[in-house]
Structure formats: C-alpha cells, structure tokens
PDB file of C-alpha atoms in Angstrom:
ATOM      1  CA  LEU A 596      23.370   9.709  11.776  1.00 47.00           C
ATOM      2  CA  ALA A 597      22.934  13.210  13.072  1.00 50.00           C
ATOM      3  CA  ALA A 598      19.601  14.600  12.708  1.00 51.00           C
ATOM      4  CA  GLN A 599      20.431  16.700   9.356  1.00 63.00           C
ATOM      5  CA  ASP A 600      21.936  13.464   7.965  1.00 88.00           C
ATOM      6  CA  SER A 601      18.598  11.700   8.797  1.00 92.00           C
ATOM      7  CA  ALA A 602      16.472  14.283   7.019  1.00 92.00           C
ATOM      8  CA  GLY A 603      18.752  14.139   3.963  1.00 93.00           C
ATOM      9  CA  LEU A 604      18.731  10.472   3.831  1.00 94.00           C
ATOM     10  CA  ALA A 605      14.680  10.382   4.156  1.00 96.00           C
ATOM     11  CA  ARG A 606      14.646  13.028   1.290  1.00 95.00           C
ATOM     12  CA  LEU A 607      16.852  10.530  -0.665  1.00 95.00           C
ATOM     13  CA  ILE A 608      14.938   7.474   0.159  1.00 97.00           C
ATOM     14  CA  VAL A 609      11.888   9.276  -1.019  1.00 97.00           C
ATOM     15  CA  ILE A 610      13.369  10.290  -4.233  1.00 97.00           C
ATOM     16  CA  GLN A 611      15.184   7.034  -5.187  1.00 97.00           C
ATOM     17  CA  ALA A 612      12.662   4.502  -3.661  1.00 97.00           C
ATOM     18  CA  PRO A 613      10.609   4.158  -6.900  1.00 95.00           C
ATOM     19  CA  ALA A 614      13.718   3.188  -8.732  1.00 96.00           C
ATOM     20  CA  LEU A 615      14.991   0.765  -6.271  1.00 96.00           C
ATOM     21  CA  ALA A 616      11.567  -0.808  -6.184  1.00 94.00           C
ATOM     22  CA  ALA A 617      11.426  -1.043  -9.762  1.00 94.00           C
ATOM     23  CA  GLN A 618      14.695  -2.732 -10.005  1.00 96.00           C
ATOM     24  CA  GLY A 619      13.843  -5.135  -7.231  1.00 95.00           C
ATOM     25  CA  ARG A 620      16.318  -3.878  -4.820  1.00 96.00           C
ATOM     26  CA  LEU A 621      13.964  -3.963  -1.878  1.00 96.00           C
ATOM     27  CA  GLN A 622      16.737  -5.164   0.410  1.00 96.00           C
ATOM     28  CA  THR A 623      18.683  -2.070  -0.070  1.00 96.00           C
ATOM     29  CA  LEU A 624      15.456   0.252   0.268  1.00 97.00           C
ATOM     30  CA  ALA A 625      15.026  -1.643   3.573  1.00 96.00           C
ATOM     31  CA  GLN A 626      18.403  -1.088   4.624  1.00 95.00           C
ATOM     32  CA  TRP A 627      18.194   2.372   3.966  1.00 95.00           C
ATOM     33  CA  LEU A 628      14.939   2.875   5.741  1.00 96.00           C
ATOM     34  CA  ALA A 629      16.255   0.877   8.961  1.00 95.00           C
ATOM     35  CA  ALA A 630      19.152   3.665   9.299  1.00 94.00           C
ATOM     36  CA  LEU A 631      16.490   6.241   9.931  1.00 96.00           C
ATOM     37  CA  PRO A 632      15.134   6.891  13.162  1.00 95.00           C
ATOM     38  CA  PRO A 633      11.836   4.860  13.754  1.00 95.00           C
ATOM     39  CA  GLN A 634      10.137   8.088  14.987  1.00 96.00           C
ATOM     40  CA  LEU A 635      10.946   9.780  11.559  1.00 96.00           C
ATOM     41  CA  VAL A 636       9.646   6.880   9.559  1.00 97.00           C
ATOM     42  CA  GLN A 637       6.384   6.800  11.540  1.00 96.00           C
ATOM     43  CA  SER A 638       6.058  10.414  10.940  1.00 96.00           C
ATOM     44  CA  GLN A 639       6.133  10.545   7.196  1.00 97.00           C
ATOM     45  CA  GLY A 640       3.662   8.782   4.928  1.00 97.00           C
ATOM     46  CA  TRP A 641       6.224   8.178   2.065  1.00 98.00           C
ATOM     47  CA  LEU A 642       8.847   6.530   4.305  1.00 98.00           C
ATOM     48  CA  LEU A 643       6.050   4.163   5.708  1.00 98.00           C
ATOM     49  CA  TYR A 644       4.814   3.585   2.236  1.00 98.00           C
ATOM     50  CA  TRP A 645       8.174   2.426   1.001  1.00 98.00           C
ATOM     51  CA  GLN A 646       8.917   0.596   4.282  1.00 98.00           C
ATOM     52  CA  ALA A 647       5.689  -1.375   3.510  1.00 98.00           C
ATOM     53  CA  VAL A 648       6.598  -1.929  -0.156  1.00 97.00           C
ATOM     54  CA  ALA A 649      10.180  -3.382   1.064  1.00 97.00           C
ATOM     55  CA  ARG A 650       8.527  -5.541   3.778  1.00 97.00           C
ATOM     56  CA  MET A 651       6.018  -7.262   1.242  1.00 94.00           C
ATOM     57  CA  PRO A 652       8.276 -10.111   0.073  1.00 93.00           C
ATOM     58  CA  VAL A 653       9.213 -10.983   3.891  1.00 94.00           C
ATOM     59  CA  ASP A 654       6.373 -10.146   6.150  1.00 94.00           C
ATOM     60  CA  LEU A 655       2.972  -9.693   4.493  1.00 93.00           C
ATOM     61  CA  PRO A 656       1.258  -8.625   7.917  1.00 92.00           C
ATOM     62  CA  ALA A 657       3.743  -6.171   8.752  1.00 96.00           C
ATOM     63  CA  ALA A 658       3.669  -4.713   5.224  1.00 96.00           C
ATOM     64  CA  ARG A 659      -0.141  -4.323   5.542  1.00 93.00           C
ATOM     65  CA  THR A 660      -0.058  -2.640   8.931  1.00 95.00           C
ATOM     66  CA  LEU A 661       2.753  -0.269   7.185  1.00 97.00           C
ATOM     67  CA  PHE A 662       0.490   0.338   4.258  1.00 96.00           C
ATOM     68  CA  GLU A 663      -2.447   1.077   6.603  1.00 94.00           C
ATOM     69  CA  GLN A 664      -0.443   3.669   8.875  1.00 97.00           C
ATOM     70  CA  ALA A 665       0.770   5.431   5.606  1.00 97.00           C
ATOM     71  CA  ALA A 666      -2.677   5.618   4.278  1.00 95.00           C
ATOM     72  CA  ALA A 667      -3.614   7.230   7.615  1.00 95.00           C
ATOM     73  CA  ARG A 668      -0.965   9.846   7.400  1.00 97.00           C
ATOM     74  CA  PHE A 669      -1.596  10.508   3.720  1.00 96.00           C
ATOM     75  CA  ASP A 670      -5.161  10.965   4.661  1.00 94.00           C
ATOM     76  CA  ALA A 671      -4.462  13.418   7.479  1.00 96.00           C
ATOM     77  CA  ALA A 672      -2.479  15.406   4.996  1.00 96.00           C
ATOM     78  CA  GLY A 673      -5.072  15.287   2.250  1.00 94.00           C
ATOM     79  CA  ASP A 674      -2.707  13.499  -0.172  1.00 94.00           C
ATOM     80  CA  ALA A 675      -4.874  11.478  -2.505  1.00 91.00           C
ATOM     81  CA  ARG A 676      -2.131   9.952  -4.462  1.00 92.00           C
ATOM     82  CA  GLY A 677      -0.736   8.602  -1.267  1.00 94.00           C
ATOM     83  CA  VAL A 678      -3.850   7.501  -0.188  1.00 92.00           C
ATOM     84  CA  TYR A 679      -4.749   5.663  -3.360  1.00 90.00           C
ATOM     85  CA  LEU A 680      -1.245   4.030  -3.358  1.00 92.00           C
ATOM     86  CA  SER A 681      -1.344   2.727   0.131  1.00 94.00           C
ATOM     87  CA  TRP A 682      -4.719   1.283  -0.200  1.00 89.00           C
ATOM     88  CA  ALA A 683      -3.679  -0.429  -3.447  1.00 88.00           C
ATOM     89  CA  GLY A 684      -0.767  -2.023  -1.258  1.00 91.00           C
ATOM     90  CA  VAL A 685      -3.088  -3.294   1.222  1.00 89.00           C
ATOM     91  CA  GLY A 686      -5.000  -4.826  -1.700  1.00 84.00           C
ATOM     92  CA  GLN A 687      -2.123  -6.483  -2.804  1.00 86.00           C
ATOM     93  CA  VAL A 688      -1.055  -8.014   0.587  1.00 88.00           C
ATOM     94  CA  ILE A 689      -4.626  -9.180   1.207  1.00 82.00           C
ATOM     95  CA  PHE A 690      -4.447 -10.969  -2.305  1.00 79.00           C
ATOM     96  CA  TYR A 691      -0.927 -12.366  -1.774  1.00 79.00           C
ATOM     97  CA  ALA A 692      -2.013 -13.576   1.802  1.00 78.00           C
ATOM     98  CA  MET A 693      -4.991 -15.291  -0.002  1.00 69.00           C
ATOM     99  CA  ASP A 694      -7.232 -13.548   2.570  1.00 52.00           C
ATOM    100  CA  ALA A 695      -9.481 -12.288  -0.343  1.00 47.00           C
ATOM    101  CA  HIS A 696     -12.458 -14.404   0.741  1.00 50.00           C
ATOM    102  CA  HIS A 697     -12.347 -13.262   4.378  1.00 59.00           C
ATOM    103  CA  GLU A 698     -13.366 -10.077   6.170  1.00 61.00           C
ATOM    104  CA  PRO A 699     -10.123  -8.252   5.255  1.00 67.00           C
ATOM    105  CA  ALA A 700     -11.259  -8.236   1.711  1.00 67.00           C
ATOM    106  CA  ARG A 701     -14.596  -6.578   2.459  1.00 71.00           C
ATOM    107  CA  GLN A 702     -13.096  -4.086   4.665  1.00 75.00           C
ATOM    108  CA  TRP A 703     -10.469  -3.174   1.886  1.00 71.00           C
ATOM    109  CA  LEU A 704     -13.340  -2.543  -0.462  1.00 75.00           C
ATOM    110  CA  GLU A 705     -15.377  -0.413   1.980  1.00 79.00           C
ATOM    111  CA  ALA A 706     -12.176   1.578   2.707  1.00 77.00           C
ATOM    112  CA  MET A 707     -11.675   2.003  -1.001  1.00 76.00           C
ATOM    113  CA  GLU A 708     -15.256   3.317  -1.232  1.00 82.00           C
ATOM    114  CA  ARG A 709     -14.690   5.897   1.312  1.00 83.00           C
ATOM    115  CA  VAL A 710     -11.215   7.027  -0.418  1.00 82.00           C
ATOM    116  CA  GLU A 711     -13.211   7.326  -3.456  1.00 84.00           C
ATOM    117  CA  GLN A 712     -15.817   9.484  -1.703  1.00 86.00           C
ATOM    118  CA  ARG A 713     -13.259  11.829  -0.145  1.00 87.00           C
ATOM    119  CA  TYR A 714     -10.967  12.309  -2.928  1.00 86.00           C
ATOM    120  CA  GLY A 715     -13.139  11.474  -6.090  1.00 84.00           C
ATOM    121  CA  PRO A 716     -11.849   8.947  -8.630  1.00 80.00           C
ATOM    122  CA  CYS A 717      -8.152   8.432  -8.889  1.00 75.00           C
ATOM    123  CA  ARG A 718      -6.851  10.678 -11.896  1.00 79.00           C
ATOM    124  CA  GLU A 719      -3.304   8.823 -12.447  1.00 79.00           C
ATOM    125  CA  PRO A 720      -3.736   5.939 -15.033  1.00 80.00           C
ATOM    126  CA  GLN A 721      -0.906   3.844 -13.226  1.00 77.00           C
ATOM    127  CA  ILE A 722      -2.344   4.399  -9.550  1.00 76.00           C
ATOM    128  CA  GLU A 723      -5.905   3.685 -10.952  1.00 73.00           C
ATOM    129  CA  ALA A 724      -4.740   0.377 -12.603  1.00 72.00           C
ATOM    130  CA  ARG A 725      -3.228  -0.894  -9.269  1.00 69.00           C
ATOM    131  CA  VAL A 726      -6.354  -0.068  -7.416  1.00 68.00           C
ATOM    132  CA  ALA A 727      -8.535  -1.737 -10.192  1.00 66.00           C
ATOM    133  CA  PHE A 728      -6.256  -4.660 -10.034  1.00 63.00           C
ATOM    134  CA  GLY A 729      -6.768  -4.863  -6.429  1.00 61.00           C
ATOM    135  CA  MET A 730     -10.589  -4.723  -6.714  1.00 57.00           C
ATOM    136  CA  VAL A 731     -10.532  -7.589  -9.243  1.00 54.00           C
ATOM    137  CA  ASP A 732      -8.221  -9.690  -7.019  1.00 54.00           C
ATOM    138  CA  GLN A 733     -10.651  -9.484  -4.226  1.00 53.00           C
ATOM    139  CA  ALA A 734     -13.595 -10.136  -6.355  1.00 52.00           C
ATOM    140  CA  ALA A 735     -12.008 -13.092  -8.203  1.00 50.00           C
ATOM    141  CA  PRO A 736     -12.257 -15.561  -5.227  1.00 47.00           C
ATOM    142  CA  SER A 737     -15.995 -14.776  -4.581  1.00 47.00           C
ATOM    143  CA  ALA A 738     -16.816 -15.460  -8.259  1.00 40.00           C
ATOM    144  CA  ALA A 739     -14.654 -18.856  -8.273  1.00 40.00           C
ATOM    145  CA  ASN A 740     -16.487 -20.035  -4.975  1.00 44.00           C
ATOM    146  CA  ARG A 741     -19.869 -19.083  -6.520  1.00 39.00           C
ATOM    147  CA  MET A 742     -18.833 -21.004  -9.725  1.00 37.00           C
ATOM    148  CA  ALA A 743     -17.625 -24.086  -7.894  1.00 42.00           C
ATOM    149  CA  ALA A 744     -20.958 -24.110  -5.807  1.00 45.00           C
ATOM    150  CA  GLY A 745     -23.017 -23.725  -9.149  1.00 46.00           C
ATOM    151  CA  THR A 746     -24.465 -20.217  -8.082  1.00 44.00           C
ATOM    152  CA  ARG A 747     -24.574 -17.133 -10.203  1.00 41.00           C
ATOM    153  CA  PRO A 748     -24.560 -13.573  -8.575  1.00 41.00           C
ATOM    154  CA  ASN A 749     -27.745 -11.865  -8.078  1.00 40.00           C
TER     155      ASN A 749
END
C-alpha cells in the first residue's frame, strides 16, 4: 500500500471496526490491520485498541499488551474514552485468562483508580458498564475464595 492508501485504510478501520467487532468479524478486522505498516498501528491508539480486540479470541497475552499500549497512547493524548475502553479490555483479558486472583488483577484495579483520578468518572454508560463488569470480574474470585475458606471480608 502507498502511504496515502495506508492513511485511508487506517481511517476506514477506525470507522468500521465497531461494526466489524459487533458482527464477530474479528478475523476481517485483523486482516485489515495487518495490511497497515506496523509503525502506523503502533502510533495510533485506536488502531492498537482494535488490534487488541481482534487478538482476544486467539492470543490473550498479546491482546493484553496491545490494550496496555493503546491505553498509554490514549493517556498521552488525554483521550479519556480511549483510556477507559483500553483498561476495560485489559480487565476482560485478565478475567478470560483466569488471572483474577493473581497480581495482574490487583495491578488492573490500581490502574483503574489512577484513570479515575486523572479523568474523573466515566460519563458514557456503555463504557462505564464495561469497566464495572471488569471490576466485578476481578472481585468475584476473591469473594469465592473467601467463601470457600469460610472467611468473610472485614
């Protein structure tokens, strides 16, 4: 692809990615992203975010790394929406990888606290629901472990 075509494809991906993901067409999304120069994907938060979404079904560790990179790009740009969505993605990956009782879950919860301190509460109900779901996902295994051990939270 020529440089102009890459920029056009990048814009098309950012516009079409939500619909592709909603339709479960993640392989198509991954193929479109693979057609872009890697440095272009690495430079744009939304391209990293959608690459992470496309990787979730096939490579959770890679998806987590991509979500974290996207969150860093969004944070550098002051894009609260992107930061919240990226960290919600990290929470999903941790849950799907069954790491909710390990250090990654604690780190994720601490990161979400920092995001809220910097950007304030999330104002978009759909994103807020994804973040809240992630927080419940992280807390559920700890509560289940306490119940199994016969202990109660303080």
